[in-house]
Tab-separated table of C-alpha atoms and ligand atoms in Angstrom:
chain	number	residue	atom	x	y	z
A	1	MET	CA	0.000	0.000	0.000
A	2	GLY	CA	0.968	3.624	-0.355
A	3	SER	CA	1.511	5.596	-3.503
A	4	ALA	CA	2.789	9.132	-3.652
A	5	ASP	CA	0.836	10.129	-6.765
A	6	VAL	CA	-2.814	9.687	-5.749
A	7	GLN	CA	-4.835	12.864	-6.168
A	8	PHE	CA	-7.655	13.476	-3.718
A	9	GLU	CA	-9.831	16.301	-2.530
A	10	CYS	CA	-13.031	15.802	-0.561
A	11	ILE	CA	-15.729	17.606	-2.548
A	12	LYS	CA	-18.198	17.140	0.342
A	13	CYS	CA	-20.682	15.218	-1.793
A	14	GLY	CA	-21.777	13.144	1.209
A	15	ALA	CA	-21.712	9.875	-0.765
A	16	CYS	CA	-19.704	8.101	1.927
A	17	CYS	CA	-22.211	9.288	4.567
A	18	LYS	CA	-25.113	7.812	2.575
A	19	LYS	CA	-23.756	4.433	1.602
A	20	LYS	CA	-25.951	1.862	3.318
A	21	ASP	CA	-23.349	-0.880	3.631
A	22	LEU	CA	-20.495	1.434	4.649
A	23	LEU	CA	-20.501	1.271	8.447
A	24	VAL	CA	-19.392	4.362	10.357
A	25	THR	CA	-17.542	2.382	13.001
A	26	LEU	CA	-16.708	3.997	16.331
A	27	THR	CA	-13.866	3.650	18.801
A	28	GLY	CA	-14.008	4.560	22.482
A	29	ARG	CA	-12.414	7.924	21.688
A	30	ASP	CA	-14.964	8.623	18.943
A	31	ILE	CA	-17.807	7.888	21.362
A	32	THR	CA	-16.290	10.061	24.090
A	33	LYS	CA	-15.534	12.934	21.705
A	34	ILE	CA	-19.096	13.015	20.351
A	35	SER	CA	-20.684	12.634	23.772
A	36	VAL	CA	-18.554	15.337	25.434
A	37	SER	CA	-18.785	17.795	22.519
A	38	LEU	CA	-22.554	17.459	22.219
A	39	GLY	CA	-23.038	17.232	25.991
A	40	ILE	CA	-24.990	13.988	25.849
A	41	SER	CA	-25.125	11.170	28.389
A	42	ALA	CA	-24.504	7.475	27.809
A	43	GLU	CA	-28.267	6.956	27.671
A	44	HIS	CA	-28.676	9.575	24.917
A	45	MET	CA	-25.574	8.395	23.083
A	46	LEU	CA	-27.258	4.994	22.800
A	47	ARG	CA	-29.843	6.580	20.497
A	48	ALA	CA	-27.127	7.611	18.055
A	49	ILE	CA	-25.493	4.219	17.683
A	50	ASP	CA	-26.253	0.728	16.467
A	51	PHE	CA	-24.755	-2.645	17.234
A	52	TYR	CA	-23.906	-4.628	14.112
A	53	VAL	CA	-23.719	-8.360	14.713
A	54	PRO	CA	-21.889	-10.276	11.990
A	55	ILE	CA	-24.246	-13.011	10.744
A	56	ASP	CA	-23.194	-16.544	11.622
A	57	GLY	CA	-21.567	-18.288	8.724
A	58	GLU	CA	-21.044	-15.083	6.728
A	59	SER	CA	-17.528	-13.854	6.411
A	60	ILE	CA	-16.990	-10.383	7.823
A	61	PRO	CA	-15.930	-7.806	5.158
A	62	GLU	CA	-12.180	-7.311	4.970
A	63	GLY	CA	-12.417	-3.658	6.053
A	64	LEU	CA	-14.175	-4.610	9.304
A	65	LYS	CA	-11.862	-7.410	10.366
A	66	HIS	CA	-9.617	-5.092	12.360
A	67	ILE	CA	-12.517	-3.370	14.160
A	68	PRO	CA	-12.877	-4.579	17.774
A	69	GLN	CA	-16.204	-6.166	18.720
A	70	THR	CA	-17.816	-5.873	22.145
A	71	ILE	CA	-20.295	-8.067	23.989
A	72	THR	CA	-23.629	-6.568	25.052
A	73	GLU	CA	-27.209	-7.818	25.225
A	74	ASN	CA	-27.063	-7.455	21.416
A	75	GLY	CA	-24.356	-10.117	21.152
A	76	LEU	CA	-20.756	-9.716	20.027
A	77	SER	CA	-20.999	-6.696	17.782
A	78	ILE	CA	-19.357	-3.726	16.110
A	79	ILE	CA	-20.491	-0.315	17.342
A	80	ALA	CA	-21.274	2.194	14.593
A	81	LEU	CA	-23.300	5.354	14.080
A	82	LYS	CA	-26.968	4.793	13.407
A	83	LYS	CA	-28.208	5.054	9.832
A	84	ASN	CA	-31.746	5.634	8.601
A	85	ASP	CA	-33.536	3.164	6.306
A	86	GLU	CA	-31.965	4.769	3.231
A	87	GLY	CA	-28.488	4.412	4.708
A	88	ASP	CA	-27.910	8.054	5.684
A	89	CYS	CA	-25.794	8.639	8.772
A	90	ILE	CA	-27.697	10.097	11.723
A	91	PHE	CA	-25.419	13.172	11.675
A	92	LEU	CA	-25.950	13.985	8.002
A	93	LYS	CA	-28.168	16.984	7.316
A	94	ASP	CA	-28.688	18.518	3.846
A	95	ASP	CA	-25.699	16.473	2.659
A	96	LEU	CA	-23.446	18.054	5.288
A	97	CYS	CA	-21.930	16.541	8.398
A	98	MET	CA	-23.273	18.187	11.548
A	99	ILE	CA	-20.253	17.009	13.562
A	100	HIS	CA	-17.521	17.621	10.991
A	101	GLU	CA	-14.943	18.925	13.501
A	102	ILE	CA	-15.343	15.864	15.718
A	103	ARG	CA	-16.216	13.264	13.073
A	104	PRO	CA	-15.116	9.692	13.821
A	105	GLY	CA	-11.754	8.393	12.673
A	106	ALA	CA	-13.515	6.180	10.108
A	107	CYS	CA	-14.919	9.323	8.433
A	108	ALA	CA	-11.644	11.253	8.649
A	109	SER	CA	-9.874	8.310	6.986
A	110	PHE	CA	-12.187	7.653	4.046
A	111	PRO	CA	-11.419	6.925	1.186
A	112	PHE	CA	-8.098	5.757	2.635
A	113	VAL	CA	-7.355	2.715	4.763
A	114	PHE	CA	-4.397	2.228	7.067
A	115	LYS	CA	-2.468	-0.752	8.290
A	116	LYS	CA	0.488	-1.209	10.595
A	117	ASP	CA	3.022	-3.791	9.476
A	118	THR	CA	6.509	-4.715	10.558
A	119	ASP	CA	7.788	-2.114	8.102
A	120	GLY	CA	5.639	0.669	9.617
A	121	ILE	CA	2.346	2.285	8.656
A	122	ASN	CA	1.030	1.646	5.170
A	123	TRP	CA	-1.927	3.223	3.460
A	124	GLY	CA	-4.121	2.438	0.501
A	125	LEU	CA	-7.566	3.114	-0.926
A	126	SER	CA	-10.773	1.668	0.532
A	127	ALA	CA	-12.542	-1.257	-1.147
A	128	MET	CA	-15.440	1.244	-1.486
A	129	LYS	CA	-13.280	3.781	-3.333
A	130	GLU	CA	-15.577	3.744	-6.375
A	131	ILE	CA	-18.241	5.743	-4.510
A	132	CYS	CA	-15.834	8.648	-3.895
A	133	PRO	CA	-15.703	11.273	-6.669
A	134	GLY	CA	-12.955	13.102	-4.776
A	135	ILE	CA	-10.341	10.558	-5.859
A	136	GLY	CA	-8.469	11.785	-8.895
A	137	THR	CA	-9.320	15.429	-8.221
A	138	GLY	CA	-7.404	18.122	-6.336
A	139	PRO	CA	-3.770	17.991	-5.304
A	140	VAL	CA	-1.606	14.931	-4.909
A	141	VAL	CA	-2.074	13.638	-1.372
A	142	ASN	CA	0.341	14.934	1.198
A	143	GLU	CA	1.808	11.718	2.527
A	144	SER	CA	2.954	13.157	5.850
A	145	ASP	CA	-0.562	14.521	6.559
A	146	LEU	CA	-2.020	11.148	5.660
A	147	LEU	CA	0.410	9.303	7.896
A	148	GLU	CA	-0.407	11.680	10.748
A	149	THR	CA	-4.092	10.765	10.402
A	150	ALA	CA	-3.141	7.084	10.108
A	151	GLN	CA	-1.102	7.237	13.293
A	152	ARG	CA	-3.984	8.761	15.245
A	153	VAL	CA	-6.600	6.373	13.807
A	154	LEU	CA	-4.485	3.274	14.410
A	155	GLU	CA	-3.619	4.375	17.952
A	156	ASP	CA	-7.335	4.920	18.708
A	157	LEU	CA	-8.112	1.454	17.408
A	158	GLU	CA	-5.314	-0.115	19.443
A	159	ILE	CA	-6.523	1.470	22.687
A	160	TYR	CA	-10.101	0.482	21.891
A	161	ARG	CA	-8.990	-3.097	21.162
A	162	GLU	CA	-7.283	-3.270	24.565
A	163	PHE	CA	-10.448	-1.919	26.225
A	164	SER	CA	-12.743	-4.320	24.302
A	165	GLU	CA	-10.712	-7.332	25.398
A	166	GLU	CA	-10.990	-6.203	29.029
A	167	TRP	CA	-14.733	-5.565	28.679
A	168	ASN	CA	-15.431	-8.869	26.909
A	169	SER	CA	-13.732	-10.832	29.687
A	170	SER	CA	-15.260	-8.820	32.549
A	171	GLN	CA	-17.756	-10.323	34.964
A	172	GLY	CA	-20.131	-7.345	35.352
A	173	PRO	CA	-23.441	-6.982	33.504
A	174	GLN	CA	-22.417	-6.641	29.872
A	175	ILE	CA	-25.208	-4.381	28.765
A	176	ALA	CA	-24.973	-1.522	26.261
A	177	GLU	CA	-25.710	1.359	28.643
A	178	ASN	CA	-23.054	0.081	31.079
A	179	LEU	CA	-20.598	-0.246	28.218
A	180	LEU	CA	-21.114	3.368	27.158
A	181	THR	CA	-20.975	4.613	30.755
A	182	ILE	CA	-17.652	2.851	31.273
A	183	ILE	CA	-16.272	4.109	27.957
A	184	LEU	CA	-17.247	7.672	28.904
A	185	SER	CA	-15.437	7.396	32.229
A	186	ASP	CA	-12.296	5.683	30.894
A	187	ILE	CA	-9.338	8.055	30.975
A	188	ARG	CA	-7.784	6.323	27.931
A	189	PHE	CA	-10.525	7.753	25.745
A	190	ILE	CA	-10.231	11.359	26.855
A	191	VAL	CA	-8.503	13.463	24.201
B	1	SF4	S1	-17.432	10.302	-0.993
B	1	SF4	FE1	-15.368	11.197	-1.088
B	1	SF4	S2	-15.664	13.272	-1.866
B	1	SF4	FE2	-17.679	12.549	-1.191
B	1	SF4	S3	-17.823	13.272	0.951
B	1	SF4	FE3	-16.972	11.186	1.006
B	1	SF4	S4	-14.731	11.488	1.051
B	1	SF4	FE4	-15.656	13.428	0.358
B	2	SF4	S1	-20.313	11.444	11.113
B	2	SF4	FE1	-20.403	13.023	9.561
B	2	SF4	S2	-18.760	12.485	8.106
B	2	SF4	FE2	-19.211	10.658	9.320
B	2	SF4	S3	-20.716	9.513	8.127
B	2	SF4	FE3	-21.832	10.798	9.587
B	2	SF4	S4	-22.322	12.664	8.463
B	2	SF4	FE4	-20.701	11.608	7.341
């Protein structure tokens, strides 16, 4: 992965916010950032998210394999922002993101994907790249900016993975509201 001559500029078309099968996955830091910035409690935050349970026997899409899953009354699932029946993200209004400044890492990354290997951080284009008209327009991507985003996104995921493993093996009631309450009080997620 990684090519210095990809051109990209987000033209704010909102296509990635409206794609039904493109999950807007959340980490603990994403959840905390949204909750603190909007001043909403764990109970209210629950209304903005969904729990996606991979169907038994179906292979999980490649892009979701590195996303930690947590146990709640919904089963072992991936937490993501709620979408309406058409697939629009709950924070999309008139094709604009209402939480742009604090948007989740998954949104800040798209249409790029990041991976940490033994040789360092690599980047490439998402398997859903065809929905993004911003690719091929604008300036050539600034690799150091991209790697800065990658570093932050991968670190968030790593911390969230550590937390998810602790949560999944904990003895307390593994219910969604508890999970969010604990995430919101975990110092690792405060940025
Ligand atoms: S699809 Fe591409 S150009 Fe459109 S909003 Fe998403 S990242 Fe920006
Ligand atoms: S949080 Fe904002 S950028 Fe991300 S999918 Fe929703 S509307 Fe789009």
